[in-house]
Amino acid sequence: MHYLLVRALESVKLKLDDIEVVFLAPADARTAFDSHKVDAWVIWDPFQAAAEIAGARTLKDGKGLVDNRFSYVARRAFAEEHPDLLRGVLKEFATLSDWAGAHPEESATLLAKSSGVSYEALLVAERRHVYGLGPVSPEHIDNQQKIADSFFELKLIPKSIKIPDALLPKPLYGDAR
């Protein structure tokens, strides 16, 4: 989300230094937003959907600014010691992802029971969520590198990071299907 903030500000010729950033957990941020202690809020679904249902207006989303993808990570030693286990877990995630993408109402119902987030907000989030699981692509690596370079340039991280150095040999992170 921080990169979305950086890119959204850049899109209107502003910098992080032009605003006061406050780091809060989603529930605390919602309270601060609702009580006018913060003027704007960078958040993800389903918290964004809940705020929209309550009347918040989306000023800018990530379309054209960021490539939002979820990544599954593991400690290198664990991944190297248990590649078959990780492939099995990723295969199960792929199956679940396929099911959730095809059943947004049921997915929202299950999530509402366990999360404390309203069914209505979860349904909005589930319907706009892009499901699917695939291997790490060169495009994904390039996008992650842009984020790392930006964060280093902004002094948000202390040293330069080379994303390819964090990846395991292709057979371990290839398509789990």
Coordinates of N, CA and C in Angstrom, one line a residue:
M1 N 0.8 -1.2 0.0 CA 0.0 0.0 0.0 C 0.9 1.3 0.0
H2 N 2.0 1.1 0.6 CA 2.9 2.3 0.7 C 3.3 2.7 -0.8
Y3 N 3.6 1.7 -1.6 CA 4.0 2.1 -3.0 C 2.8 2.7 -3.7
L4 N 1.6 2.3 -3.5 CA 0.4 2.9 -4.1 C 0.4 4.4 -3.7
L5 N 0.6 4.7 -2.4 CA 0.7 6.1 -1.9 C 1.7 6.8 -2.7
V6 N 2.9 6.3 -2.8 CA 4.0 7.0 -3.5 C 3.6 7.3 -4.9
R7 N 3.1 6.3 -5.6 CA 2.7 6.4 -7.0 C 1.5 7.4 -7.2
A8 N 0.6 7.3 -6.3 CA -0.6 8.2 -6.4 C -0.1 9.7 -6.2
L9 N 0.7 9.9 -5.3 CA 1.3 11.2 -5.1 C 2.0 11.7 -6.3
E10 N 2.9 10.8 -6.8 CA 3.6 11.2 -8.0 C 2.7 11.5 -9.2
S11 N 1.6 10.9 -9.3 CA 0.6 11.1 -10.4 C 0.0 12.5 -10.4
V12 N 0.1 13.2 -9.2 CA -0.4 14.5 -9.1 C 0.7 15.5 -8.7
K13 N 2.0 15.1 -9.0 CA 3.2 15.9 -8.8 C 3.5 16.2 -7.4
L14 N 3.2 15.3 -6.5 CA 3.5 15.5 -5.1 C 4.5 14.4 -4.6
K15 N 5.1 14.6 -3.5 CA 6.1 13.7 -2.9 C 5.6 13.3 -1.5
L16 N 6.2 12.2 -1.0 CA 5.9 11.8 0.4 C 6.1 13.0 1.4
D17 N 7.1 13.8 1.1 CA 7.5 14.9 2.0 C 6.4 16.0 2.0
D18 N 5.5 15.9 1.1 CA 4.4 16.9 1.0 C 3.2 16.6 1.9
I19 N 3.2 15.4 2.4 CA 2.1 15.0 3.3 C 2.7 14.5 4.6
E20 N 1.8 14.3 5.6 CA 2.2 13.7 6.9 C 1.6 12.3 6.8
V21 N 2.5 11.3 6.8 CA 2.1 9.9 6.8 C 2.0 9.4 8.2
V22 N 0.8 8.7 8.5 CA 0.6 8.1 9.8 C 0.4 6.6 9.6
F23 N 1.2 5.8 10.2 CA 1.0 4.4 10.1 C 0.1 3.8 11.2
L24 N -1.0 3.2 10.7 CA -2.0 2.6 11.7 C -2.5 1.3 11.1
A25 N -2.8 0.4 12.0 CA -3.5 -0.8 11.7 C -4.9 -0.5 11.1
P26 N -5.4 -1.4 10.2 CA -6.7 -1.1 9.6 C -7.8 -0.6 10.5
A27 N -8.0 -1.2 11.6 CA -9.1 -0.8 12.5 C -8.8 0.6 13.1
D28 N -7.6 0.8 13.5 CA -7.2 2.1 14.0 C -7.3 3.2 12.9
A29 N -6.9 2.8 11.7 CA -7.0 3.8 10.6 C -8.5 4.2 10.3
R30 N -9.3 3.2 10.4 CA -10.8 3.4 10.1 C -11.3 4.4 11.1
T31 N -11.0 4.1 12.4 CA -11.4 5.0 13.5 C -10.9 6.4 13.3
A32 N -9.6 6.6 12.9 CA -9.0 7.9 12.7 C -9.7 8.6 11.5
F33 N -10.0 7.8 10.5 CA -10.6 8.3 9.3 C -12.0 8.8 9.6
D34 N -12.8 7.9 10.3 CA -14.2 8.3 10.6 C -14.3 9.5 11.5
S35 N -13.3 9.6 12.4 CA -13.3 10.7 13.3 C -12.6 12.0 12.8
H36 N -12.2 12.0 11.6 CA -11.6 13.1 10.9 C -10.2 13.4 11.5
K37 N -9.5 12.5 12.1 CA -8.2 12.7 12.6 C -7.1 12.5 11.4
V38 N -7.5 11.8 10.4 CA -6.8 11.7 9.1 C -7.7 12.1 8.0
D39 N -7.1 12.7 7.0 CA -8.0 13.2 5.9 C -8.1 12.2 4.8
A40 N -7.2 11.3 4.7 CA -7.2 10.3 3.6 C -6.6 9.0 4.1
W41 N -6.9 7.9 3.4 CA -6.5 6.6 4.0 C -6.2 5.7 2.8
V42 N -5.0 5.1 2.8 CA -4.6 4.1 1.8 C -4.9 2.7 2.4
I43 N -5.8 2.0 1.8 CA -6.2 0.7 2.4 C -6.6 -0.3 1.3
W44 N -6.6 -1.5 1.7 CA -7.0 -2.6 0.8 C -8.3 -3.2 1.2
D45 N -8.8 -4.0 0.2 CA -10.1 -4.7 0.5 C -9.9 -5.8 1.5
P46 N -10.8 -6.1 2.3 CA -12.2 -5.6 2.3 C -12.5 -4.3 3.1
F47 N -11.4 -3.8 3.7 CA -11.5 -2.6 4.5 C -11.9 -1.4 3.6
Q48 N -11.4 -1.4 2.4 CA -11.8 -0.3 1.5 C -13.3 -0.4 1.1
A49 N -13.8 -1.6 0.9 CA -15.2 -1.9 0.6 C -16.1 -1.4 1.7
A50 N -15.7 -1.7 3.0 CA -16.4 -1.4 4.1 C -16.5 0.2 4.2
A51 N -15.4 0.8 4.0 CA -15.4 2.3 4.1 C -16.3 2.9 3.0
E52 N -16.2 2.3 1.8 CA -17.1 2.8 0.7 C -18.6 2.6 1.0
I53 N -18.9 1.5 1.6 CA -20.3 1.2 2.0 C -20.8 2.3 3.0
A54 N -19.8 2.7 3.8 CA -20.1 3.7 4.9 C -20.1 5.1 4.3
G55 N -19.8 5.3 3.0 CA -19.8 6.6 2.4 C -18.5 7.2 2.0
A56 N -17.4 6.5 2.2 CA -16.1 7.1 1.8 C -16.0 7.1 0.3
R57 N -15.3 8.0 -0.2 CA -15.1 8.1 -1.7 C -13.7 7.7 -2.0
T58 N -13.5 6.8 -3.0 CA -12.2 6.4 -3.5 C -11.6 7.5 -4.3
L59 N -10.5 8.1 -3.9 CA -9.9 9.2 -4.7 C -9.0 8.6 -5.8
K60 N -8.3 7.5 -5.6 CA -7.5 7.0 -6.6 C -7.3 5.5 -6.3
D61 N -7.3 4.7 -7.3 CA -7.0 3.3 -7.1 C -5.7 2.9 -7.8
G62 N -5.3 1.7 -7.8 CA -4.0 1.3 -8.3 C -3.9 1.1 -9.8
K63 N -5.1 1.2 -10.5 CA -5.1 1.0 -11.9 C -4.1 2.0 -12.6
G64 N -3.2 1.4 -13.3 CA -2.2 2.2 -14.1 C -1.1 2.7 -13.2
L65 N -1.1 2.5 -11.9 CA -0.1 3.0 -11.0 C 0.8 1.8 -10.5
V66 N 0.1 0.8 -10.0 CA 0.8 -0.3 -9.4 C 0.3 -1.6 -9.9
D67 N 1.1 -2.7 -9.8 CA 0.7 -4.0 -10.2 C 0.5 -4.8 -8.9
N68 N -0.7 -4.8 -8.4 CA -1.0 -5.4 -7.1 C -1.1 -6.9 -7.3
R69 N -0.2 -7.6 -6.6 CA -0.3 -9.1 -6.6 C 0.1 -9.6 -5.2
F70 N -0.5 -10.7 -4.9 CA -0.1 -11.3 -3.6 C 1.0 -12.2 -3.9
S71 N 1.9 -12.4 -3.0 CA 3.1 -13.3 -3.1 C 3.1 -14.1 -1.9
Y72 N 3.4 -15.4 -2.1 CA 3.6 -16.3 -1.0 C 5.1 -16.4 -0.8
V73 N 5.5 -16.3 0.4 CA 6.9 -16.3 0.7 C 7.2 -17.4 1.8
A74 N 8.5 -17.9 1.8 CA 8.9 -18.9 2.8 C 10.4 -18.6 3.1
R75 N 10.8 -19.0 4.2 CA 12.3 -18.9 4.5 C 13.0 -19.7 3.5
R76 N 14.1 -19.2 3.0 CA 14.9 -19.9 2.0 C 15.3 -21.4 2.4
A77 N 15.8 -21.5 3.7 CA 16.2 -22.9 4.1 C 15.0 -23.8 4.1
F78 N 13.8 -23.4 4.6 CA 12.6 -24.2 4.6 C 12.2 -24.6 3.2
A79 N 12.2 -23.6 2.3 CA 11.8 -23.9 0.9 C 12.8 -24.9 0.2
E80 N 14.1 -24.7 0.5 CA 15.1 -25.6 -0.1 C 15.0 -27.1 0.5
E81 N 14.6 -27.2 1.8 CA 14.5 -28.5 2.4 C 13.2 -29.2 2.1
H82 N 12.1 -28.4 1.8 CA 10.8 -29.0 1.6 C 10.1 -28.5 0.3
P83 N 10.7 -28.7 -0.8 CA 10.1 -28.2 -2.1 C 8.8 -28.9 -2.4
D84 N 8.7 -30.2 -2.1 CA 7.5 -31.0 -2.5 C 6.4 -30.5 -1.6
L85 N 6.6 -30.2 -0.3 CA 5.6 -29.7 0.6 C 5.1 -28.4 0.1
L86 N 6.0 -27.5 -0.3 CA 5.6 -26.2 -0.8 C 4.8 -26.3 -2.1
R87 N 5.2 -27.2 -3.0 CA 4.4 -27.4 -4.2 C 3.0 -27.9 -3.9
G88 N 2.9 -28.8 -2.9 CA 1.6 -29.3 -2.5 C 0.7 -28.2 -1.9
V89 N 1.3 -27.4 -1.0 CA 0.6 -26.2 -0.4 C 0.1 -25.3 -1.5
L90 N 1.0 -25.0 -2.5 CA 0.6 -24.0 -3.5 C -0.5 -24.6 -4.4
K91 N -0.4 -25.9 -4.6 CA -1.5 -26.6 -5.4 C -2.9 -26.4 -4.7
E92 N -2.9 -26.6 -3.3 CA -4.1 -26.4 -2.6 C -4.6 -25.0 -2.6
F93 N -3.6 -24.0 -2.5 CA -4.0 -22.6 -2.6 C -4.6 -22.3 -4.0
A94 N -4.1 -22.9 -5.0 CA -4.6 -22.7 -6.4 C -6.0 -23.2 -6.5
T95 N -6.3 -24.4 -5.9 CA -7.6 -25.0 -5.9 C -8.6 -24.1 -5.1
L96 N -8.2 -23.6 -4.0 CA -9.0 -22.7 -3.2 C -9.3 -21.4 -3.9
S97 N -8.2 -20.9 -4.5 CA -8.4 -19.6 -5.3 C -9.4 -19.8 -6.4
D98 N -9.3 -20.9 -7.1 CA -10.2 -21.1 -8.2 C -11.7 -21.2 -7.7
W99 N -11.8 -21.9 -6.6 CA -13.2 -22.0 -6.0 C -13.7 -20.6 -5.5
A100 N -12.9 -19.9 -4.8 CA -13.3 -18.6 -4.3 C -13.7 -17.6 -5.5
G101 N -12.9 -17.7 -6.5 CA -13.2 -16.8 -7.7 C -14.5 -17.2 -8.3
A102 N -14.9 -18.4 -8.3 CA -16.1 -18.9 -8.9 C -17.3 -18.8 -8.0
H103 N -17.1 -18.5 -6.7 CA -18.2 -18.5 -5.7 C -18.0 -17.3 -4.7
P104 N -18.1 -16.1 -5.2 CA -17.9 -15.0 -4.4 C -18.9 -14.9 -3.2
E105 N -20.2 -15.2 -3.4 CA -21.1 -15.1 -2.3 C -20.8 -16.1 -1.2
E106 N -20.5 -17.3 -1.5 CA -20.1 -18.3 -0.5 C -18.8 -18.0 0.2
S107 N -17.9 -17.5 -0.6 CA -16.6 -17.1 0.0 C -16.8 -15.9 1.0
A108 N -17.6 -14.9 0.6 CA -17.9 -13.8 1.5 C -18.6 -14.3 2.8
T109 N -19.5 -15.2 2.6 CA -20.2 -15.8 3.8 C -19.2 -16.4 4.8
L110 N -18.3 -17.3 4.2 CA -17.3 -17.9 5.1 C -16.3 -17.0 5.7
L111 N -15.9 -16.0 5.0 CA -15.0 -15.0 5.5 C -15.6 -14.1 6.6
A112 N -16.9 -13.8 6.4 CA -17.6 -12.9 7.3 C -17.7 -13.6 8.7
K113 N -17.9 -14.9 8.6 CA -18.0 -15.7 9.9 C -16.7 -15.7 10.7
S114 N -15.6 -15.7 10.0 CA -14.3 -15.8 10.7 C -13.6 -14.5 10.9
S115 N -14.0 -13.5 10.2 CA -13.2 -12.2 10.2 C -13.7 -11.1 11.0
G116 N -15.0 -11.0 11.2 CA -15.6 -9.9 11.8 C -15.9 -8.7 10.8
V117 N -15.6 -8.9 9.6 CA -15.9 -7.9 8.5 C -17.3 -8.3 8.0
S118 N -18.0 -7.3 7.6 CA -19.4 -7.5 7.2 C -19.5 -8.3 5.9
Y119 N -20.5 -9.1 5.8 CA -20.7 -9.9 4.5 C -20.8 -8.9 3.3
E120 N -21.5 -7.8 3.5 CA -21.6 -6.8 2.4 C -20.3 -6.3 1.9
A121 N -19.4 -6.0 2.8 CA -18.1 -5.5 2.4 C -17.3 -6.6 1.8
L122 N -17.3 -7.8 2.3 CA -16.6 -8.9 1.8 C -17.1 -9.3 0.4
L123 N -18.4 -9.2 0.2 CA -18.9 -9.5 -1.1 C -18.4 -8.5 -2.2
V124 N -18.4 -7.2 -1.9 CA -17.9 -6.2 -2.8 C -16.4 -6.6 -3.1
A125 N -15.6 -6.9 -2.0 CA -14.2 -7.2 -2.2 C -14.0 -8.5 -3.0
E126 N -14.8 -9.5 -2.7 CA -14.7 -10.8 -3.4 C -15.0 -10.6 -4.9
R127 N -16.0 -9.8 -5.2 CA -16.4 -9.6 -6.6 C -15.4 -8.8 -7.4
R128 N -14.6 -8.0 -6.8 CA -13.6 -7.3 -7.6 C -12.2 -7.8 -7.4
H129 N -12.0 -8.9 -6.6 CA -10.8 -9.5 -6.4 C -10.4 -10.4 -7.7
V130 N -9.2 -10.3 -8.1 CA -8.7 -11.1 -9.3 C -8.1 -12.3 -8.7
Y131 N -8.6 -13.5 -9.0 CA -8.1 -14.7 -8.5 C -7.2 -15.4 -9.5
G132 N -6.4 -16.3 -9.0 CA -5.5 -17.1 -9.8 C -4.2 -17.2 -9.2
L133 N -3.5 -18.3 -9.4 CA -2.2 -18.6 -8.9 C -1.3 -19.0 -10.0
G134 N -0.2 -18.4 -10.1 CA 0.8 -18.8 -11.1 C 2.2 -18.6 -10.7
P135 N 3.1 -18.9 -11.5 CA 4.5 -18.8 -11.2 C 4.9 -17.3 -11.2
V136 N 6.1 -17.1 -10.5 CA 6.6 -15.7 -10.5 C 7.1 -15.5 -12.0
S137 N 6.7 -14.4 -12.5 CA 7.0 -14.1 -13.9 C 8.1 -13.0 -14.0
P138 N 8.8 -12.9 -15.1 CA 9.8 -11.8 -15.2 C 9.1 -10.4 -15.0
E139 N 7.9 -10.2 -15.5 CA 7.2 -9.0 -15.3 C 7.0 -8.7 -13.8
H140 N 6.6 -9.7 -13.0 CA 6.4 -9.6 -11.6 C 7.7 -9.2 -10.9
I141 N 8.8 -9.9 -11.3 CA 10.1 -9.5 -10.8 C 10.5 -8.1 -11.1
D142 N 10.3 -7.7 -12.3 CA 10.6 -6.3 -12.7 C 9.7 -5.3 -11.8
N143 N 8.5 -5.6 -11.6 CA 7.6 -4.7 -10.9 C 8.1 -4.6 -9.4
Q144 N 8.4 -5.8 -8.8 CA 8.9 -5.8 -7.5 C 10.3 -5.0 -7.4
Q145 N 11.1 -5.1 -8.4 CA 12.4 -4.4 -8.4 C 12.1 -2.9 -8.4
K146 N 11.1 -2.4 -9.2 CA 10.8 -1.0 -9.2 C 10.4 -0.5 -7.8
I147 N 9.6 -1.3 -7.1 CA 9.2 -1.0 -5.8 C 10.4 -0.9 -4.9
A148 N 11.3 -1.9 -4.9 CA 12.5 -1.9 -4.1 C 13.4 -0.7 -4.4
D149 N 13.6 -0.4 -5.7 CA 14.4 0.8 -6.1 C 13.8 2.1 -5.6
S150 N 12.5 2.2 -5.7 CA 11.8 3.4 -5.2 C 11.9 3.6 -3.7
F151 N 11.7 2.5 -3.0 CA 11.8 2.6 -1.5 C 13.2 2.9 -1.1
F152 N 14.2 2.4 -1.8 CA 15.6 2.7 -1.5 C 15.9 4.2 -1.7
E153 N 15.5 4.6 -2.9 CA 15.7 6.0 -3.3 C 15.0 7.0 -2.3
L154 N 13.8 6.6 -1.8 CA 13.1 7.4 -0.8 C 13.6 7.2 0.7
K155 N 14.6 6.4 0.8 CA 15.2 6.0 2.1 C 14.2 5.4 3.0
L156 N 13.3 4.6 2.5 CA 12.3 3.9 3.3 C 12.9 2.5 3.6
I157 N 13.9 2.1 2.9 CA 14.7 0.9 3.2 C 16.2 1.2 3.2
P158 N 17.0 0.6 4.1 CA 18.4 1.1 4.3 C 19.4 0.7 3.2
K159 N 19.1 -0.4 2.4 CA 20.0 -0.8 1.4 C 19.3 -1.2 0.2
S160 N 20.0 -1.2 -0.9 CA 19.5 -1.6 -2.2 C 19.2 -3.1 -2.2
I161 N 18.1 -3.5 -2.8 CA 17.7 -4.9 -2.8 C 17.6 -5.3 -4.3
K162 N 18.2 -6.5 -4.6 CA 18.0 -7.1 -5.9 C 17.1 -8.2 -5.8
I163 N 15.9 -8.1 -6.3 CA 14.8 -9.1 -6.2 C 15.2 -10.5 -6.7
P164 N 15.9 -10.6 -7.8 CA 16.3 -11.9 -8.3 C 17.1 -12.7 -7.3
D165 N 17.9 -12.0 -6.4 CA 18.7 -12.6 -5.4 C 17.8 -13.4 -4.4
A166 N 16.6 -12.9 -4.2 CA 15.7 -13.6 -3.2 C 15.0 -14.8 -3.7
L167 N 15.0 -15.0 -5.0 CA 14.3 -16.1 -5.6 C 15.0 -17.4 -5.5
L168 N 14.3 -18.5 -5.4 CA 14.8 -19.8 -5.4 C 14.9 -20.3 -6.9
P169 N 15.6 -21.4 -7.1 CA 15.7 -22.0 -8.4 C 14.3 -22.3 -9.0
K170 N 14.1 -22.0 -10.2 CA 12.8 -22.1 -10.9 C 12.0 -23.4 -10.5
P171 N 12.6 -24.6 -10.4 CA 11.7 -25.7 -10.1 C 11.0 -25.6 -8.7
L172 N 11.5 -24.7 -7.8 CA 10.8 -24.6 -6.5 C 9.7 -23.6 -6.6
Y173 N 9.8 -22.6 -7.5 CA 8.7 -21.6 -7.5 C 7.9 -21.6 -8.8
G174 N 8.1 -22.6 -9.5 CA 7.3 -22.8 -10.8 C 5.8 -23.0 -10.5
D175 N 5.1 -23.1 -11.6 CA 3.6 -23.3 -11.4 C 3.3 -24.6 -10.7
A176 N 2.6 -24.5 -9.6 CA 2.2 -25.6 -8.7 C 1.1 -26.5 -9.3
R177 N 0.5 -26.1 -10.4 CA -0.6 -26.9 -11.0 C 0.0 -28.0 -11.7

